[in-house]
PDB file of C-alpha atoms in Angstrom:
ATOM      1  CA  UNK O   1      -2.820 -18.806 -20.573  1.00 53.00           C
ATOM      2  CA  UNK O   2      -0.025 -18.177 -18.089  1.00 66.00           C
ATOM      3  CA  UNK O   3       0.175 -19.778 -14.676  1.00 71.00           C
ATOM      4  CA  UNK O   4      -1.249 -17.227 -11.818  1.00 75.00           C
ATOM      5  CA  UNK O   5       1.475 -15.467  -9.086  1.00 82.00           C
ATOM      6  CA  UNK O   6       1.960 -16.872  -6.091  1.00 86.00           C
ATOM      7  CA  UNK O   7       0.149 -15.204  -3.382  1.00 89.00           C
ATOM      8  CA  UNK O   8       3.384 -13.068  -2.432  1.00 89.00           C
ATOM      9  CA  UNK O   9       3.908 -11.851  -5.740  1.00 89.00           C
ATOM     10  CA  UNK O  10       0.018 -11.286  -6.632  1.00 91.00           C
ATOM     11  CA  UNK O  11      -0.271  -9.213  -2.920  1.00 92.00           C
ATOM     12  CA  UNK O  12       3.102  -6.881  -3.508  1.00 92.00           C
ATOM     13  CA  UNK O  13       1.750  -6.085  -7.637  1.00 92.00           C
ATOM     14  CA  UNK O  14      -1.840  -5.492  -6.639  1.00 93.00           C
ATOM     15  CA  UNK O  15      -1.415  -3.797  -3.285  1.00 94.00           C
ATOM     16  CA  UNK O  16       1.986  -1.764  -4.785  1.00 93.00           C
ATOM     17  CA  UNK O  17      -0.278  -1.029  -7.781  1.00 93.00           C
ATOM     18  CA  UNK O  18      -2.949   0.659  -5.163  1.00 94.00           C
ATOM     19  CA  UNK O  19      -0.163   3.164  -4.404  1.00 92.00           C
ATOM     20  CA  UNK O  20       1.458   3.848  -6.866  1.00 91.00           C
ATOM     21  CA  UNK O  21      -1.152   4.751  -9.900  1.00 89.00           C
ATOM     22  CA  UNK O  22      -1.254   8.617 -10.673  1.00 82.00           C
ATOM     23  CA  UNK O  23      -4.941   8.498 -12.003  1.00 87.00           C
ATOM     24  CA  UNK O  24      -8.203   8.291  -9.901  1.00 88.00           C
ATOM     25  CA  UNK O  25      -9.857   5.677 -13.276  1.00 90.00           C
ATOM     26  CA  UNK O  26      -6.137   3.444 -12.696  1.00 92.00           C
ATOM     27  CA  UNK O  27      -6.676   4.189  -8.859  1.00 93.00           C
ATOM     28  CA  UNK O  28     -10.456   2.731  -8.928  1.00 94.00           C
ATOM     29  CA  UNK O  29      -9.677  -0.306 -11.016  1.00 93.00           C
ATOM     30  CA  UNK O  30      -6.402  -1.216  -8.956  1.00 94.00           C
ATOM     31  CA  UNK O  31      -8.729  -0.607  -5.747  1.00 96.00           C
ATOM     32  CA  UNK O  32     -11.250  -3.076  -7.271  1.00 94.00           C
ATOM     33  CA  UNK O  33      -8.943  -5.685  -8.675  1.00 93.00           C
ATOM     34  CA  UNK O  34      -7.410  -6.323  -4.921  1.00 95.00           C
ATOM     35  CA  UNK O  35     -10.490  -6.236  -2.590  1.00 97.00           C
ATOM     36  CA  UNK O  36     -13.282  -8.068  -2.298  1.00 96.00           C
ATOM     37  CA  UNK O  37     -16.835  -6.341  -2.540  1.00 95.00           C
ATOM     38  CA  UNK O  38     -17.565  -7.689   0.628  1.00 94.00           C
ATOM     39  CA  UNK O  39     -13.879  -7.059   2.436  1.00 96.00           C
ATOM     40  CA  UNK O  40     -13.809  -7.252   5.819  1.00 97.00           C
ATOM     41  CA  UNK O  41     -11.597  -4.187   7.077  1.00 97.00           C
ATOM     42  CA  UNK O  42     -10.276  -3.181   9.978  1.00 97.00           C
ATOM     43  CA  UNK O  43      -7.839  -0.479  10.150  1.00 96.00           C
ATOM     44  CA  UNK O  44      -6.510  -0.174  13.497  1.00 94.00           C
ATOM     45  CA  UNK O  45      -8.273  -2.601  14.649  1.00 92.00           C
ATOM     46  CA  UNK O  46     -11.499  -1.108  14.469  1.00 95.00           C
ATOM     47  CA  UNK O  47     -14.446  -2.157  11.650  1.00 96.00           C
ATOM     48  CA  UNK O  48     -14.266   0.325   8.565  1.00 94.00           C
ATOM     49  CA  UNK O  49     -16.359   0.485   5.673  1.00 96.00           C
ATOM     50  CA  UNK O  50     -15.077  -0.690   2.596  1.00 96.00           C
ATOM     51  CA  UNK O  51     -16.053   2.367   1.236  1.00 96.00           C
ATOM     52  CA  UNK O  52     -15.044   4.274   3.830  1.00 96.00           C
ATOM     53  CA  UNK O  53     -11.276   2.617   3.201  1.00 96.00           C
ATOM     54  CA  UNK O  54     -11.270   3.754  -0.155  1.00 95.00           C
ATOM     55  CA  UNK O  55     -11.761   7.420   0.327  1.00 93.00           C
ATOM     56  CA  UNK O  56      -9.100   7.605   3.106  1.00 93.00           C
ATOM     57  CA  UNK O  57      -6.343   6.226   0.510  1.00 91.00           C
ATOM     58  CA  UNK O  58      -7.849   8.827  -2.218  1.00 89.00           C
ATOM     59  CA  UNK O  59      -7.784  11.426   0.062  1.00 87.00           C
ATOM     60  CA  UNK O  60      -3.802  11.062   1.112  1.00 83.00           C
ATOM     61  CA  UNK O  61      -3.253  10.965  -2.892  1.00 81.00           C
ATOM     62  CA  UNK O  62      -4.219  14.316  -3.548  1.00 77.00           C
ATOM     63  CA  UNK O  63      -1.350  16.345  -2.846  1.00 76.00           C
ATOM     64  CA  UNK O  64       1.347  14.083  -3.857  1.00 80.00           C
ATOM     65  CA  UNK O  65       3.037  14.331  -7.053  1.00 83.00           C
ATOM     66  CA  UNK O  66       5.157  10.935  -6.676  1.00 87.00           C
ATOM     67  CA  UNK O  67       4.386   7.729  -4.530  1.00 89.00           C
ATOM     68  CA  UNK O  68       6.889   5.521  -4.619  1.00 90.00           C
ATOM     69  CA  UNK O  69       6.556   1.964  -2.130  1.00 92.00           C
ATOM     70  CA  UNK O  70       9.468   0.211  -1.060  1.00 91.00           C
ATOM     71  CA  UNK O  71       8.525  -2.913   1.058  1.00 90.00           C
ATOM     72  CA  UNK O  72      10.345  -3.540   4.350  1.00 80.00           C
ATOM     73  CA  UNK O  73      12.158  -6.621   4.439  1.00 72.00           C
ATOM     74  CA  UNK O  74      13.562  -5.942   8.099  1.00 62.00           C
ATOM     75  CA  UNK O  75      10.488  -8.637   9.277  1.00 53.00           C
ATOM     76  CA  UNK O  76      11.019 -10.753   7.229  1.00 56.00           C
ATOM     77  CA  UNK O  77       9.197  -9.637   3.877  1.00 71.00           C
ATOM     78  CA  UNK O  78       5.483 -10.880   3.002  1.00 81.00           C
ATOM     79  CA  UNK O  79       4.935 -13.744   4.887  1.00 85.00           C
ATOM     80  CA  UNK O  80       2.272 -16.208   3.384  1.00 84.00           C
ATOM     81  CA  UNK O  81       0.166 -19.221   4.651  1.00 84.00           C
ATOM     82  CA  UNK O  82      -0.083 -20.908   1.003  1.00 80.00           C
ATOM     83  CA  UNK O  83       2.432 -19.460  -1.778  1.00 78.00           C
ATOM     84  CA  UNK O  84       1.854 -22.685  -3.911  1.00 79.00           C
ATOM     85  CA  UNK O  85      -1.854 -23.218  -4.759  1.00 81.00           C
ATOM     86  CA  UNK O  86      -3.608 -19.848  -5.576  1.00 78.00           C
ATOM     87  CA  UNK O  87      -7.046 -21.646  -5.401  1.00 80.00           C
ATOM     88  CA  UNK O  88      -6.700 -22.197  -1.521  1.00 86.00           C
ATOM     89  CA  UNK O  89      -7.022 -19.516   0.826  1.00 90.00           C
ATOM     90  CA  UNK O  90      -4.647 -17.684   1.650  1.00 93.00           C
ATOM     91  CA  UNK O  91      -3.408 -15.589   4.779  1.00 94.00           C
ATOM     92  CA  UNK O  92      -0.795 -13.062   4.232  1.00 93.00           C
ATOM     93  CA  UNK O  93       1.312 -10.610   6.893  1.00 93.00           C
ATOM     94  CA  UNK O  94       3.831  -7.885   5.252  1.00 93.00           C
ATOM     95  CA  UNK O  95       5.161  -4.399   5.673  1.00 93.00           C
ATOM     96  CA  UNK O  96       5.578  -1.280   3.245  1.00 92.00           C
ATOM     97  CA  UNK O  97       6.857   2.133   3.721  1.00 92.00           C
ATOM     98  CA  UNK O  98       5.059   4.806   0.747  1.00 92.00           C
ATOM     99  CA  UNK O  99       6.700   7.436   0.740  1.00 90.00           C
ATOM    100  CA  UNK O 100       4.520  10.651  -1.329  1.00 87.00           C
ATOM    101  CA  UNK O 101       6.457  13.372  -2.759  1.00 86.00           C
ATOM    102  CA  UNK O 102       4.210  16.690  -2.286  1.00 81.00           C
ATOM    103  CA  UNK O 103       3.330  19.580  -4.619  1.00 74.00           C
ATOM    104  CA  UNK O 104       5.321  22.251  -2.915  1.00 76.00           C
ATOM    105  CA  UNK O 105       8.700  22.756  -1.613  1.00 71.00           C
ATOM    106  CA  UNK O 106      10.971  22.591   1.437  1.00 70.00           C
ATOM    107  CA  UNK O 107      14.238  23.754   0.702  1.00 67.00           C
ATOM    108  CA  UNK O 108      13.822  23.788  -3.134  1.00 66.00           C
ATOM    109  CA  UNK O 109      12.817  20.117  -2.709  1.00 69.00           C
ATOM    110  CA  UNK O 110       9.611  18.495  -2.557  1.00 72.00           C
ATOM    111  CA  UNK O 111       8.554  18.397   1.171  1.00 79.00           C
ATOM    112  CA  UNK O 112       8.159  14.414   1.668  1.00 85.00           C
ATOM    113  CA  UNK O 113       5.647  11.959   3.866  1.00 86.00           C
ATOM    114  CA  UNK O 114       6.313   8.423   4.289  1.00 89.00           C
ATOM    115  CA  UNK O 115       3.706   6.172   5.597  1.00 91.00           C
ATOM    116  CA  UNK O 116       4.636   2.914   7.442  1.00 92.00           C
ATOM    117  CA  UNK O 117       1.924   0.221   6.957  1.00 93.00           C
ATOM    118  CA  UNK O 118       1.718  -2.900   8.660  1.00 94.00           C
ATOM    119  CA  UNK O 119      -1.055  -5.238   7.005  1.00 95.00           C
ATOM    120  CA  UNK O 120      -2.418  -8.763   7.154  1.00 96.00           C
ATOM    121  CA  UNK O 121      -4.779  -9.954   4.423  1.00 96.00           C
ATOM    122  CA  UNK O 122      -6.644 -13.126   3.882  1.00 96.00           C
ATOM    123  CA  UNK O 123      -6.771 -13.857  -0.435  1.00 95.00           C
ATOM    124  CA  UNK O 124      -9.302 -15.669  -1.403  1.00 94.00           C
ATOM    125  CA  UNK O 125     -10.986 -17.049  -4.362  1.00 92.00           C
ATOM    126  CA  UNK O 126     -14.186 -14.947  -5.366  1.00 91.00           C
ATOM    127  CA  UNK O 127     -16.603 -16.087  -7.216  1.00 89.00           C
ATOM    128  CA  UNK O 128     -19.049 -12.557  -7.811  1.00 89.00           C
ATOM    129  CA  UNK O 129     -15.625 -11.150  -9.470  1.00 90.00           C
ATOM    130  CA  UNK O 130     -14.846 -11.059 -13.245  1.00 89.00           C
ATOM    131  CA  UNK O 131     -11.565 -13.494 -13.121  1.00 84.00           C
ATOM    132  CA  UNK O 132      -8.794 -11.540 -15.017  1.00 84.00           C
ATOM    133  CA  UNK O 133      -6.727 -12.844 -18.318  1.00 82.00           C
ATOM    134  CA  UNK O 134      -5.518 -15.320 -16.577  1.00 81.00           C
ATOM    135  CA  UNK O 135      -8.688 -16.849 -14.779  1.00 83.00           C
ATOM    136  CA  UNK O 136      -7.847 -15.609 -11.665  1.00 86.00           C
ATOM    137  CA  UNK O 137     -10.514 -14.479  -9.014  1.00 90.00           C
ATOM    138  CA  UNK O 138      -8.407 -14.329  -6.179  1.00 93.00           C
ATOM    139  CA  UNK O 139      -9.190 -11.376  -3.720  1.00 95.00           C
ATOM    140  CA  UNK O 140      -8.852  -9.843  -0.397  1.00 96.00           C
ATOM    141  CA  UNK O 141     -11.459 -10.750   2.043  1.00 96.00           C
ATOM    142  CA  UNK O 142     -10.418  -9.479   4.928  1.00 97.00           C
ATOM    143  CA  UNK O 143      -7.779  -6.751   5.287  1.00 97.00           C
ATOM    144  CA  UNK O 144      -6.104  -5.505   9.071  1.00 97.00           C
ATOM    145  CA  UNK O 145      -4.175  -2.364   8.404  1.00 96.00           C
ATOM    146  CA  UNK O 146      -2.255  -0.052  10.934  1.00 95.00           C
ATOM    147  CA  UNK O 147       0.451   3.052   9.545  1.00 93.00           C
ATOM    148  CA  UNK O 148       1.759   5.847  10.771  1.00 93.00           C
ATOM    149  CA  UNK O 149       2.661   9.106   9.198  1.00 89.00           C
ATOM    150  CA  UNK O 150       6.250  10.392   9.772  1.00 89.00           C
ATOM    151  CA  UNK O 151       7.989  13.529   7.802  1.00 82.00           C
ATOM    152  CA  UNK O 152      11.346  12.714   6.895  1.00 76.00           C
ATOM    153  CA  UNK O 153      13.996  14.756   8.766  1.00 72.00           C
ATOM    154  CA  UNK O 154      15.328  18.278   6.883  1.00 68.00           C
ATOM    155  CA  UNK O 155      18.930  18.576   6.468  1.00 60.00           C
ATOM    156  CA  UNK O 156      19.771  21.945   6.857  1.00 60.00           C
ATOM    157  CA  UNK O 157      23.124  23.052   5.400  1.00 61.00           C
ATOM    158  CA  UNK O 158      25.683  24.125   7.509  1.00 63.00           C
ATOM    159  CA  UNK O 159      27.046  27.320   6.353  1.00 64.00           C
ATOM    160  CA  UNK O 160      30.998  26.866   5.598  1.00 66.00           C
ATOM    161  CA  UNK O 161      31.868  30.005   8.384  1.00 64.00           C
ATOM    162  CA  UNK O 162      30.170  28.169  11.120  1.00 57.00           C
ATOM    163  CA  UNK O 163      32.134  25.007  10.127  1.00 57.00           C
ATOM    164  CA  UNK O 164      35.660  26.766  10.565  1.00 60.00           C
ATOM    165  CA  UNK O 165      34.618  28.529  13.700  1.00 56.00           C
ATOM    166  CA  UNK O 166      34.549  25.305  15.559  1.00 57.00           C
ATOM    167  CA  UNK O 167      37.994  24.743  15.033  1.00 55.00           C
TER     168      UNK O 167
END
């Protein structure tokens, strides 16, 4: 039995995995294998459901095609309280930007929506979970999440006549 992640590495695989799964079965299980049962979340600073949570990220997966996450180092990455012990609590602050590739088109390319999300996340060892392969139990307990929805800009081509006009 391998040594667990550190508490960076364990947040970016599970929360990245969240994302980035194409089925709703992979979706549930990733969902599940990151949060507590009894995960305190706030998403814009205001008390959602756990539940509740869940179906919002479902929802924004139904038209997309792709999700890809790319996590914003501009802030400094994932910061983490503890990235030695995985048994102690844990708090952890980090950025992401998932960016979902839709079903139809925009210029014979898939119209795009990225999502910038800011998060903080206390990981902590549960005990009501199954631990996985490697005996870890570690989950998040309490979850603050803000994003915002932005459509990437369209580049419209420039037809070549218009160009030489300027000239």
């Amino acid at each position: 039995m391998s040594a667990p992640p550190n508490t960076t590495s364990w947040i970016q695989s599970r929360l990245g995995a969240v994302y980035e799964v194409a089925e709703e079965g992979a979706f549930q299980s990733s969902f599940d294998q990151l949060f507590s049962p009894n995960c305190e979340v706030r998403v814009d600073h205001e008390v959602h459901p756990l539940q509740t949570f869940r179906g919002e990220l479902m929802s924004r997966r139904a038209a997309a095609q792709s999700v890809a996450v790319a996590w914003d180092d501009a802030g400094g990455g994932i910061i983490s309280t503890n990235d030695d012990d995985p048994n102690l609590p844990s708090v952890v602050a980090g950025s992401l930007v998932v960016t979902r590739s839709l079903r139809w088109l925009i210029r014979a390319a898939p119209a795009q929506r990225m999502t910038h999300i800011n998060f903080s996340a206390k990981i902590e060892q549960d005990a009501s979970v199954q631990a996985d392969e490697q005996g870890d139990r570690r989950r998040v307990t309490s979850f603050y999440y803000t994003s915002v929805d932005r459509v990437p800009p369209i580049h419209l081509a420039v037809p070549r006549s218009a160009k030489e006009g300027e000239k």
